Short mmCIF file of C-alpha atoms and ligand atoms in Angstrom, two decimals:
data_model
loop_
_atom_site.label_atom_id
_atom_site.label_comp_id
_atom_site.label_asym_id
_atom_site.label_seq_id
_atom_site.Cartn_x
_atom_site.Cartn_y
_atom_site.Cartn_z
CA MET A 1021 -33.20 -3.53 -20.86
CA THR A 1022 -31.26 -3.75 -17.58
CA ARG A 1023 -29.55 -0.78 -16.06
CA TYR A 1024 -26.22 -2.29 -17.02
CA GLU A 1025 -27.26 -2.75 -20.62
CA TYR A 1026 -28.36 0.86 -20.75
CA ALA A 1027 -25.03 2.04 -19.28
CA LYS A 1028 -23.08 -0.18 -21.64
CA GLU A 1029 -24.79 1.49 -24.56
CA LYS A 1030 -24.08 4.94 -23.25
CA TYR A 1031 -20.39 4.22 -22.93
CA ALA A 1032 -20.34 2.37 -26.29
CA LYS A 1033 -21.51 5.60 -27.99
CA LEU A 1034 -18.20 7.11 -26.83
CA GLY A 1035 -16.25 4.11 -28.06
CA ILE A 1036 -15.79 2.59 -24.61
CA ASP A 1037 -16.13 -1.14 -24.02
CA THR A 1038 -17.44 -1.63 -20.46
CA ASP A 1039 -17.00 -5.38 -20.55
CA ALA A 1040 -13.36 -5.03 -21.57
CA ALA A 1041 -12.79 -2.47 -18.80
CA MET A 1042 -14.24 -4.86 -16.16
CA ASN A 1043 -12.22 -7.80 -17.43
CA ARG A 1044 -9.07 -5.77 -17.35
CA LEU A 1045 -9.63 -4.58 -13.82
CA MET A 1046 -10.53 -7.98 -12.49
CA SER A 1047 -6.95 -9.19 -12.83
CA VAL A 1048 -5.13 -6.18 -11.47
CA PRO A 1049 -3.59 -6.98 -8.05
CA ILE A 1050 -4.05 -4.47 -5.21
CA ALA A 1051 -2.15 -5.11 -1.96
CA LEU A 1052 -4.24 -5.05 1.19
CA HIS A 1053 -2.17 -3.81 4.18
CA CYS A 1054 -2.54 -6.09 7.19
CA TRP A 1055 -1.80 -3.14 9.54
CA GLN A 1056 -5.21 -1.50 9.30
CA GLY A 1057 -6.58 -4.39 11.35
CA ASP A 1058 -4.61 -3.75 14.58
CA ASP A 1059 -3.42 -0.15 14.44
CA VAL A 1060 0.09 -1.07 13.22
CA ARG A 1061 0.84 -3.17 16.33
CA GLY A 1062 2.03 -6.54 15.09
CA PHE A 1063 2.77 -9.59 17.20
CA ASP A 1064 6.54 -9.61 17.59
CA GLN A 1065 7.09 -7.40 20.66
CA LYS A 1066 7.03 -8.88 24.10
CA SER A 1067 5.82 -5.73 25.84
CA ASP A 1068 3.27 -3.41 24.30
CA GLY A 1069 5.39 -0.37 23.54
CA PRO A 1070 4.33 2.73 21.63
CA LEU A 1071 4.03 3.07 17.84
CA THR A 1072 7.18 4.98 16.82
CA GLY A 1073 8.79 6.12 13.62
CA GLY A 1074 6.82 9.34 13.41
CA ILE A 1075 3.57 7.66 12.44
CA GLN A 1076 0.43 7.76 14.56
CA THR A 1077 -2.87 5.97 14.85
CA THR A 1078 -5.61 7.92 16.54
CA GLY A 1079 -8.77 6.58 18.03
CA ASN A 1080 -9.69 3.51 20.03
CA TYR A 1081 -12.66 1.97 18.25
CA PRO A 1082 -13.33 -1.39 19.85
CA GLY A 1083 -12.61 -4.74 18.19
CA LYS A 1084 -9.03 -4.57 16.92
CA ALA A 1085 -7.36 -7.86 16.13
CA ARG A 1086 -5.18 -9.12 19.03
CA THR A 1087 -3.84 -12.34 17.53
CA PRO A 1088 -2.85 -13.70 14.10
CA GLU A 1089 -6.04 -15.73 14.04
CA GLU A 1090 -8.26 -12.67 14.71
CA LEU A 1091 -6.36 -10.66 12.06
CA MET A 1092 -6.73 -13.44 9.56
CA ALA A 1093 -10.43 -13.73 10.18
CA ASP A 1094 -10.82 -9.94 9.77
CA ILE A 1095 -8.80 -9.97 6.54
CA ASP A 1096 -11.01 -12.79 5.23
CA LYS A 1097 -14.08 -10.67 5.90
CA VAL A 1098 -12.59 -7.79 3.91
CA LEU A 1099 -11.56 -10.10 1.02
CA SER A 1100 -15.14 -11.36 0.83
CA LEU A 1101 -16.44 -7.81 0.48
CA CYS A 1102 -14.11 -6.49 -2.14
CA PRO A 1103 -14.10 -7.23 -5.92
CA GLY A 1104 -10.93 -7.82 -7.96
CA THR A 1105 -7.55 -9.46 -7.42
CA LYS A 1106 -6.09 -8.98 -3.97
CA LYS A 1107 -2.62 -9.46 -2.51
CA LEU A 1108 -1.66 -9.41 1.12
CA ASN A 1109 0.84 -6.85 2.42
CA LEU A 1110 2.64 -7.88 5.60
CA HIS A 1111 5.05 -6.08 7.91
CA ALA A 1112 7.91 -8.02 9.57
CA CYS A 1113 6.35 -7.26 12.98
CA TYR A 1114 3.56 -9.69 12.02
CA ALA A 1115 5.91 -12.67 12.38
CA ILE A 1116 4.25 -15.59 14.12
CA PHE A 1117 6.33 -17.30 16.76
CA ASP A 1118 5.24 -20.58 18.26
CA GLU A 1119 6.51 -23.79 19.86
CA GLU A 1120 6.80 -25.43 16.45
CA ASN A 1121 9.10 -22.81 14.95
CA GLY A 1122 11.26 -22.39 18.00
CA GLY A 1123 9.65 -19.41 19.68
CA TRP A 1124 10.53 -15.77 19.77
CA VAL A 1125 13.53 -14.22 18.04
CA ASP A 1126 14.48 -10.60 17.59
CA ARG A 1127 14.01 -8.79 14.26
CA ASP A 1128 17.60 -9.33 13.08
CA LYS A 1129 16.99 -13.11 13.33
CA ILE A 1130 13.60 -13.58 11.76
CA GLU A 1131 13.28 -16.33 9.13
CA PRO A 1132 10.87 -17.51 6.49
CA LYS A 1133 9.48 -20.12 8.90
CA HIS A 1134 8.04 -17.25 11.04
CA PHE A 1135 5.78 -16.49 8.05
CA LYS A 1136 4.77 -20.02 7.17
CA LYS A 1137 1.28 -19.52 8.58
CA TRP A 1138 0.83 -16.41 6.46
CA VAL A 1139 2.01 -18.40 3.42
CA ASP A 1140 -0.56 -21.10 4.13
CA PHE A 1141 -3.18 -18.39 4.57
CA CYS A 1142 -2.28 -16.87 1.19
CA LYS A 1143 -2.09 -20.24 -0.58
CA GLU A 1144 -5.50 -21.22 0.57
CA ARG A 1145 -6.91 -17.99 -0.88
CA GLY A 1146 -4.74 -17.77 -4.01
CA LEU A 1147 -3.13 -14.54 -2.85
CA GLY A 1148 0.35 -13.17 -3.49
CA CYS A 1149 2.13 -11.34 -0.70
CA ASP A 1150 4.12 -8.18 -0.37
CA PHE A 1151 6.50 -7.48 2.59
CA ASN A 1152 7.99 -4.74 4.63
CA PRO A 1153 10.87 -4.70 7.12
CA THR A 1154 9.71 -2.99 10.35
CA PHE A 1155 12.15 -0.22 11.31
CA PHE A 1156 10.00 1.22 14.10
CA SER A 1157 8.26 0.31 17.43
CA HIS A 1158 11.32 -1.52 18.69
CA PRO A 1159 13.91 -0.92 21.52
CA MET A 1160 16.74 -0.84 18.97
CA CYS A 1161 15.48 2.39 17.44
CA ASP A 1162 17.90 4.86 19.01
CA PRO A 1163 15.73 6.61 17.63
CA LEU A 1164 17.53 6.27 14.24
CA THR A 1165 17.80 2.90 12.53
CA LEU A 1166 19.58 2.57 9.15
CA ALA A 1167 20.94 6.11 9.45
CA SER A 1168 22.21 5.73 13.04
CA PRO A 1169 25.72 6.90 13.91
CA ASN A 1170 25.81 4.02 16.37
CA GLU A 1171 27.34 1.08 14.48
CA GLU A 1172 25.67 -1.57 16.68
CA THR A 1173 22.23 -0.05 16.02
CA ARG A 1174 22.90 0.25 12.31
CA ARG A 1175 24.19 -3.32 12.08
CA PHE A 1176 21.07 -4.66 13.79
CA TRP A 1177 18.75 -2.93 11.35
CA ILE A 1178 20.87 -3.93 8.27
CA GLU A 1179 20.56 -7.52 9.47
CA HIS A 1180 16.85 -7.06 9.79
CA GLY A 1181 16.68 -5.75 6.23
CA LYS A 1182 18.67 -8.69 4.91
CA ALA A 1183 16.47 -11.11 6.82
CA CYS A 1184 13.50 -9.48 5.16
CA ILE A 1185 15.03 -9.88 1.69
CA ARG A 1186 15.28 -13.63 2.40
CA ILE A 1187 11.67 -13.71 3.63
CA SER A 1188 10.50 -11.81 0.54
CA GLN A 1189 12.30 -14.32 -1.73
CA TYR A 1190 10.50 -17.10 0.16
CA LEU A 1191 7.12 -15.44 -0.18
CA ALA A 1192 7.64 -14.84 -3.91
CA GLU A 1193 8.72 -18.45 -4.51
CA GLU A 1194 6.08 -20.07 -2.39
CA LEU A 1195 3.25 -17.98 -3.81
CA GLY A 1196 4.47 -17.71 -7.39
CA GLU A 1197 3.88 -13.95 -7.46
CA VAL A 1198 6.11 -10.91 -7.26
CA CYS A 1199 6.86 -9.76 -3.70
CA VAL A 1200 7.25 -6.02 -3.39
CA MET A 1201 9.54 -5.35 -0.40
CA ASN A 1202 9.32 -1.77 0.81
CA ILE A 1203 12.09 -0.09 2.78
CA TRP A 1204 10.82 2.81 4.84
CA THR A 1205 12.26 4.21 8.01
CA GLY A 1206 11.12 7.16 10.06
CA ASP A 1207 14.71 8.25 10.51
CA GLY A 1208 14.91 11.99 10.90
CA PHE A 1209 15.22 14.84 13.43
CA LYS A 1210 12.89 17.01 15.40
CA ASP A 1211 15.04 20.01 15.11
CA ILE A 1212 17.56 21.57 12.75
CA PRO A 1213 20.46 19.23 12.35
CA ALA A 1214 24.12 20.19 12.22
CA ASP A 1215 24.86 17.41 9.79
CA ARG A 1216 22.43 16.57 6.99
CA LYS A 1217 24.76 14.61 4.83
CA GLY A 1218 26.22 12.10 7.32
CA PRO A 1219 22.94 10.45 8.06
CA ARG A 1220 22.11 10.15 4.38
CA GLU A 1221 25.53 8.62 3.62
CA ARG A 1222 24.95 6.00 6.31
CA TYR A 1223 21.40 5.41 5.08
CA ARG A 1224 22.67 4.92 1.54
CA ASP A 1225 25.36 2.46 2.74
CA SER A 1226 22.84 0.58 4.90
CA ILE A 1227 20.45 0.10 1.91
CA ASP A 1228 23.40 -0.94 -0.22
CA GLN A 1229 24.22 -3.62 2.38
CA ILE A 1230 20.66 -4.83 2.59
CA LEU A 1231 20.40 -5.10 -1.22
CA SER A 1232 23.67 -7.03 -1.31
CA GLU A 1233 21.73 -9.99 0.05
CA PRO A 1234 20.99 -12.21 -2.94
CA TYR A 1235 17.50 -12.15 -4.45
CA ASP A 1236 15.92 -12.59 -7.84
CA PHE A 1237 14.91 -9.12 -9.02
CA ASN A 1238 12.26 -10.68 -11.27
CA LYS A 1239 10.51 -11.93 -8.13
CA VAL A 1240 11.48 -9.60 -5.36
CA LYS A 1241 11.09 -5.82 -5.87
CA PRO A 1242 12.77 -3.87 -3.12
CA CYS A 1243 11.46 -0.31 -2.92
CA VAL A 1244 12.64 2.81 -1.28
CA GLU A 1245 9.80 4.99 0.09
CA SER A 1246 10.44 8.67 0.61
CA LYS A 1247 8.84 10.99 3.17
CA VAL A 1248 8.69 14.70 3.94
CA PHE A 1249 8.34 14.60 7.71
CA GLY A 1250 6.86 12.66 10.65
CA ILE A 1251 5.57 13.35 14.14
CA GLY A 1252 8.52 14.27 16.30
CA VAL A 1253 10.81 14.43 13.26
CA GLU A 1254 9.51 17.65 11.75
CA ALA A 1255 12.77 19.35 10.80
CA TYR A 1256 14.62 16.71 8.70
CA THR A 1257 13.95 13.35 7.06
CA VAL A 1258 16.87 11.21 6.02
CA GLY A 1259 14.95 9.41 3.26
CA SER A 1260 13.67 12.54 1.63
CA ALA A 1261 12.11 12.66 -1.84
CA GLU A 1262 15.41 13.53 -3.53
CA PHE A 1263 17.38 10.99 -1.54
CA SER A 1264 14.97 8.15 -2.31
CA LEU A 1265 14.50 8.99 -5.94
CA CYS A 1266 18.20 9.34 -6.52
CA TYR A 1267 18.82 6.08 -4.72
CA ALA A 1268 16.36 4.24 -6.90
CA ALA A 1269 17.65 5.94 -10.08
CA ALA A 1270 21.23 5.01 -9.23
CA ASN A 1271 20.25 1.42 -8.47
CA MET A 1272 17.68 0.63 -11.19
CA ASP A 1273 18.86 -2.93 -11.44
CA LYS A 1274 18.19 -3.60 -7.79
CA CYS A 1275 15.19 -1.59 -6.64
CA ILE A 1276 12.33 0.70 -7.53
CA PRO A 1277 10.98 3.99 -6.14
CA LEU A 1278 7.79 3.99 -3.98
CA MET A 1279 5.57 7.01 -3.65
CA ASP A 1280 3.11 7.36 -0.80
CA ASN A 1281 0.70 10.18 -1.60
CA GLY A 1282 0.69 11.27 2.00
CA HIS A 1283 4.41 12.03 1.86
CA TYR A 1284 4.61 15.26 -0.09
CA HIS A 1285 3.94 18.92 0.52
CA PRO A 1286 0.18 19.58 0.39
CA THR A 1287 0.13 21.15 -3.07
CA GLU A 1288 2.27 18.47 -4.68
CA VAL A 1289 0.35 15.64 -6.30
CA VAL A 1290 1.51 12.06 -6.88
CA SER A 1291 -0.83 11.79 -9.89
CA ASP A 1292 1.59 14.08 -11.77
CA LYS A 1293 4.67 12.25 -10.53
CA ILE A 1294 3.50 8.88 -11.82
CA PRO A 1295 4.07 9.64 -15.56
CA ALA A 1296 7.23 11.58 -14.66
CA LEU A 1297 8.75 8.57 -13.00
CA LEU A 1298 7.47 6.11 -15.60
CA THR A 1299 9.34 8.08 -18.25
CA PHE A 1300 12.52 6.75 -16.65
CA PHE A 1301 11.70 3.78 -14.43
CA PRO A 1302 10.40 0.55 -15.86
CA GLU A 1303 8.46 -0.07 -12.62
CA ILE A 1304 7.29 2.00 -9.71
CA ALA A 1305 5.32 1.28 -6.51
CA LEU A 1306 2.59 3.27 -4.81
CA HIS A 1307 1.12 3.57 -1.35
CA VAL A 1308 -2.43 4.88 -1.79
CA THR A 1309 -3.61 6.75 1.26
CA ARG A 1310 -5.36 10.00 2.18
CA PRO A 1311 -3.52 12.80 3.83
CA ILE A 1312 -5.56 15.52 5.60
CA ARG A 1313 -3.19 18.48 6.09
CA TRP A 1314 -0.40 16.03 6.87
CA ASP A 1315 0.44 12.31 6.48
CA SER A 1316 -2.60 11.42 8.56
CA ASP A 1317 -3.32 8.11 6.84
CA HIS A 1318 -7.07 8.45 6.63
CA VAL A 1319 -9.17 5.93 4.75
CA VAL A 1320 -8.99 6.35 0.97
CA LEU A 1321 -12.06 8.07 -0.46
CA LEU A 1322 -13.25 8.35 -4.01
CA ASP A 1323 -11.86 11.85 -4.13
CA ASP A 1324 -10.36 13.86 -6.93
CA GLU A 1325 -6.74 12.93 -6.29
CA THR A 1326 -7.49 9.19 -5.95
CA LYS A 1327 -9.31 9.34 -9.27
CA GLU A 1328 -6.43 11.28 -10.84
CA ILE A 1329 -3.85 8.87 -9.52
CA CYS A 1330 -5.77 5.99 -10.99
CA LYS A 1331 -6.17 7.76 -14.35
CA GLU A 1332 -2.43 8.24 -14.57
CA ILE A 1333 -1.80 4.58 -13.70
CA VAL A 1334 -4.11 3.50 -16.50
CA ARG A 1335 -3.00 6.15 -19.03
CA SER A 1336 0.70 5.41 -18.44
CA GLY A 1337 0.26 1.71 -19.05
CA GLY A 1338 0.72 1.10 -15.33
CA LEU A 1339 -1.71 -1.80 -15.29
CA ASP A 1340 0.63 -3.84 -17.46
CA GLY A 1341 2.83 -4.67 -14.48
CA ARG A 1342 4.55 -1.33 -14.28
CA VAL A 1343 2.83 0.07 -11.20
CA TYR A 1344 2.53 -1.90 -8.01
CA ILE A 1345 -0.50 -0.67 -6.11
CA ALA A 1346 -0.77 -1.00 -2.32
CA LEU A 1347 -3.01 0.60 0.25
CA ASP A 1348 -1.47 2.30 3.30
CA TYR A 1349 -3.68 3.83 5.98
CA PHE A 1350 -4.62 3.15 9.55
CA ASP A 1351 -7.73 4.58 11.06
CA ALA A 1352 -8.37 3.42 14.65
CA SER A 1353 -11.43 5.61 15.15
CA ILE A 1354 -13.93 3.65 13.08
CA ASN A 1355 -14.80 -0.01 12.42
CA ARG A 1356 -11.56 -1.35 10.93
CA ILE A 1357 -13.17 -3.84 8.60
CA SER A 1358 -15.22 -1.04 7.17
CA ALA A 1359 -12.14 1.21 6.83
CA TRP A 1360 -10.30 -1.42 4.91
CA THR A 1361 -13.31 -2.23 2.66
CA VAL A 1362 -14.20 1.35 1.86
CA GLY A 1363 -10.58 2.16 0.85
CA LEU A 1364 -10.09 -0.97 -1.25
CA ARG A 1365 -13.43 -0.60 -2.98
CA ASN A 1366 -12.64 3.02 -3.68
CA VAL A 1367 -9.33 2.22 -5.38
CA GLN A 1368 -11.23 -0.39 -7.46
CA LYS A 1369 -13.82 2.25 -8.30
CA ALA A 1370 -11.24 4.87 -9.29
CA LEU A 1371 -9.45 2.35 -11.52
CA LEU A 1372 -12.66 1.29 -13.13
CA MET A 1373 -13.54 4.99 -13.78
CA ALA A 1374 -10.09 5.45 -15.28
CA LEU A 1375 -10.59 2.45 -17.55
CA LEU A 1376 -13.92 3.91 -18.68
CA GLU A 1377 -12.41 7.19 -19.76
CA PRO A 1378 -12.53 8.05 -23.51
CA SER A 1379 -8.79 8.56 -23.19
CA ASP A 1380 -7.78 8.14 -26.86
CA ASP A 1381 -10.20 10.82 -27.90
CA LEU A 1382 -9.20 13.19 -25.13
CA ARG A 1383 -5.49 12.69 -25.89
CA ALA A 1384 -6.12 13.42 -29.57
CA MET A 1385 -7.92 16.65 -28.60
CA GLN A 1386 -4.94 17.73 -26.50
CA ASP A 1387 -2.48 16.97 -29.28
CA ALA A 1388 -4.65 18.97 -31.69
CA ASP A 1389 -4.65 21.83 -29.22
CA ASN A 1390 -8.41 21.47 -28.94
CA TRP A 1391 -8.79 22.44 -25.29
CA THR A 1392 -12.37 23.61 -25.73
CA GLU A 1393 -13.76 20.27 -26.72
CA LEU A 1394 -11.39 18.46 -24.32
CA MET A 1395 -13.04 20.32 -21.43
CA VAL A 1396 -16.54 19.63 -22.62
CA ARG A 1397 -15.96 15.93 -23.13
CA ALA A 1398 -14.03 15.44 -19.96
CA GLU A 1399 -16.75 17.16 -17.94
CA GLU A 1400 -19.55 15.18 -19.66
CA ALA A 1401 -17.73 11.89 -18.97
CA LYS A 1402 -18.12 12.60 -15.24
CA THR A 1403 -21.87 12.02 -15.29
CA LEU A 1404 -21.88 8.81 -17.33
CA PRO A 1405 -23.78 6.00 -15.54
CA PHE A 1406 -20.70 4.69 -13.74
CA GLY A 1407 -22.66 3.32 -10.80
CA ASP A 1408 -24.41 0.76 -13.00
CA VAL A 1409 -21.12 -0.54 -14.38
CA TRP A 1410 -19.70 -0.69 -10.86
CA GLU A 1411 -22.71 -2.65 -9.65
CA GLU A 1412 -22.29 -5.09 -12.53
CA TYR A 1413 -18.58 -5.38 -11.74
CA CYS A 1414 -19.40 -6.34 -8.18
CA ARG A 1415 -21.97 -8.82 -9.33
CA ARG A 1416 -19.52 -10.50 -11.67
CA ALA A 1417 -16.87 -10.61 -8.96
CA GLY A 1418 -19.41 -12.27 -6.59
CA VAL A 1419 -19.35 -9.54 -3.97
CA ALA A 1420 -22.01 -7.37 -2.43
CA ALA A 1421 -23.00 -4.15 -4.18
CA ASP A 1422 -22.89 -0.69 -2.57
CA GLY A 1423 -25.71 -0.48 -0.08
CA GLU A 1424 -25.47 -4.15 0.80
CA TRP A 1425 -22.06 -4.96 2.26
CA PHE A 1426 -22.22 -2.74 5.32
CA GLU A 1427 -24.99 -4.84 6.96
CA ASN A 1428 -22.53 -7.70 6.79
CA VAL A 1429 -19.86 -5.66 8.59
CA LYS A 1430 -22.39 -4.62 11.23
CA LYS A 1431 -23.31 -8.27 11.81
CA TYR A 1432 -19.59 -9.19 12.10
CA GLU A 1433 -19.09 -6.34 14.58
CA LYS A 1434 -21.99 -7.57 16.70
CA GLU A 1435 -21.05 -11.23 16.64
CA ILE A 1436 -17.28 -11.15 16.63
CA LEU A 1437 -15.59 -7.74 17.12
CA SER A 1438 -17.69 -6.60 20.10
CA LYS A 1439 -16.75 -9.73 22.03
CA ARG A 1440 -12.96 -8.85 21.86
CA GLY A 1441 -11.66 -7.35 25.03
C1 RNT B 379 4.90 5.74 6.98
C2 RNT B 379 4.95 5.08 5.70
C3 RNT B 379 5.00 3.58 5.79
C4 RNT B 379 4.06 3.04 6.81
C5 RNT B 379 3.90 1.49 6.79
C6 RNT B 379 3.27 1.04 8.04
O1 RNT B 379 4.72 7.10 6.84
O2 RNT B 379 3.89 5.44 4.89
O3 RNT B 379 4.75 3.00 4.51
O4 RNT B 379 2.81 3.57 6.78
O5 RNT B 379 5.16 0.93 6.52
ZN1 ZN B 380 3.51 4.42 3.09
#
């Protein structure tokens, strides 16, 4: 008997079908964020300005991608090391300008052709692609964008948002998969504002204008991502939780809410918010990250909240196309390929664990007010031979098991990353 066969029996005794769980997970798309590979830099700025918008990468581990080709090669390496269905997640600042497509244009003028190379990349690998307008790290941030009182600034960023809707529609059509387009800005204030409503009214109007650009809501899913605060904008965030959720609720036919689990007060948990939102919204989107004390965007670990988030996705029927899952972190202090791979494999692990939960039984115990047995069973489920199922899942997906992939990353670092200036 193999270790997997033994594990399969153990789970079967609890009524859990490990083969069905693996098959289910294999087709769930998870969006891989391109920005872990180059510390959220992108390629569209002529001079190398600072990362703005209240987000921060810390560390300067060698080997970050400097060109689209390097970033693509790095993403390929990650894809080869992770099981399951992947999607790419691009930011507008990763536009590729060259002689053939007419050279550089500013963000209000970007077009689908600037993402043609990414489309080719995705097509060759059978990937879908999500998209994000980039409302930061640009001279037109004054520092506000969509909430700016300066009409010229606001117009520029609305045009950027509209251009991104057109690009998202193009990505969805070319790749034949839904494109989730996330609207997030770092708009906010360092200190106590005198007017909290004005910026929000302008923000609302700006998003209205962006979403007035035509798109097929079956293919393009614009999202509004909320936030609690950012670096340098500690006192007030325009796109707060209430603002963003109300915007999405009032515009259910046009957009969906996006929750990033780094964007709440430290004792709030997104796991609990998932079923709350799914009670009302047909679809929601997530940025899975790891906050340490603040929105620090550390690599996702297999920690309690990641597991709990994945349980709620599975229990709420989120895998049936109701929850769009994306990663969002950027650690510049460690090998970036490894950072990406650990985080993506961990989300896969947490989802597989959730699929291997005896959830029907546990729910029945809850409904029967049988909290004693629920505790016993839930605790016992934690030491089932999960590792053997995970190893089998990796084998079936044709990727290296735990303990085997890191050698591959070390080799890539030695041969490729270490040669980058
Ligand atoms: C920032 C938001 C946002 C960004 C990306 C790069 O706090 O989480 O999603 O991380 O758009
Ligand atoms: Zn995010």
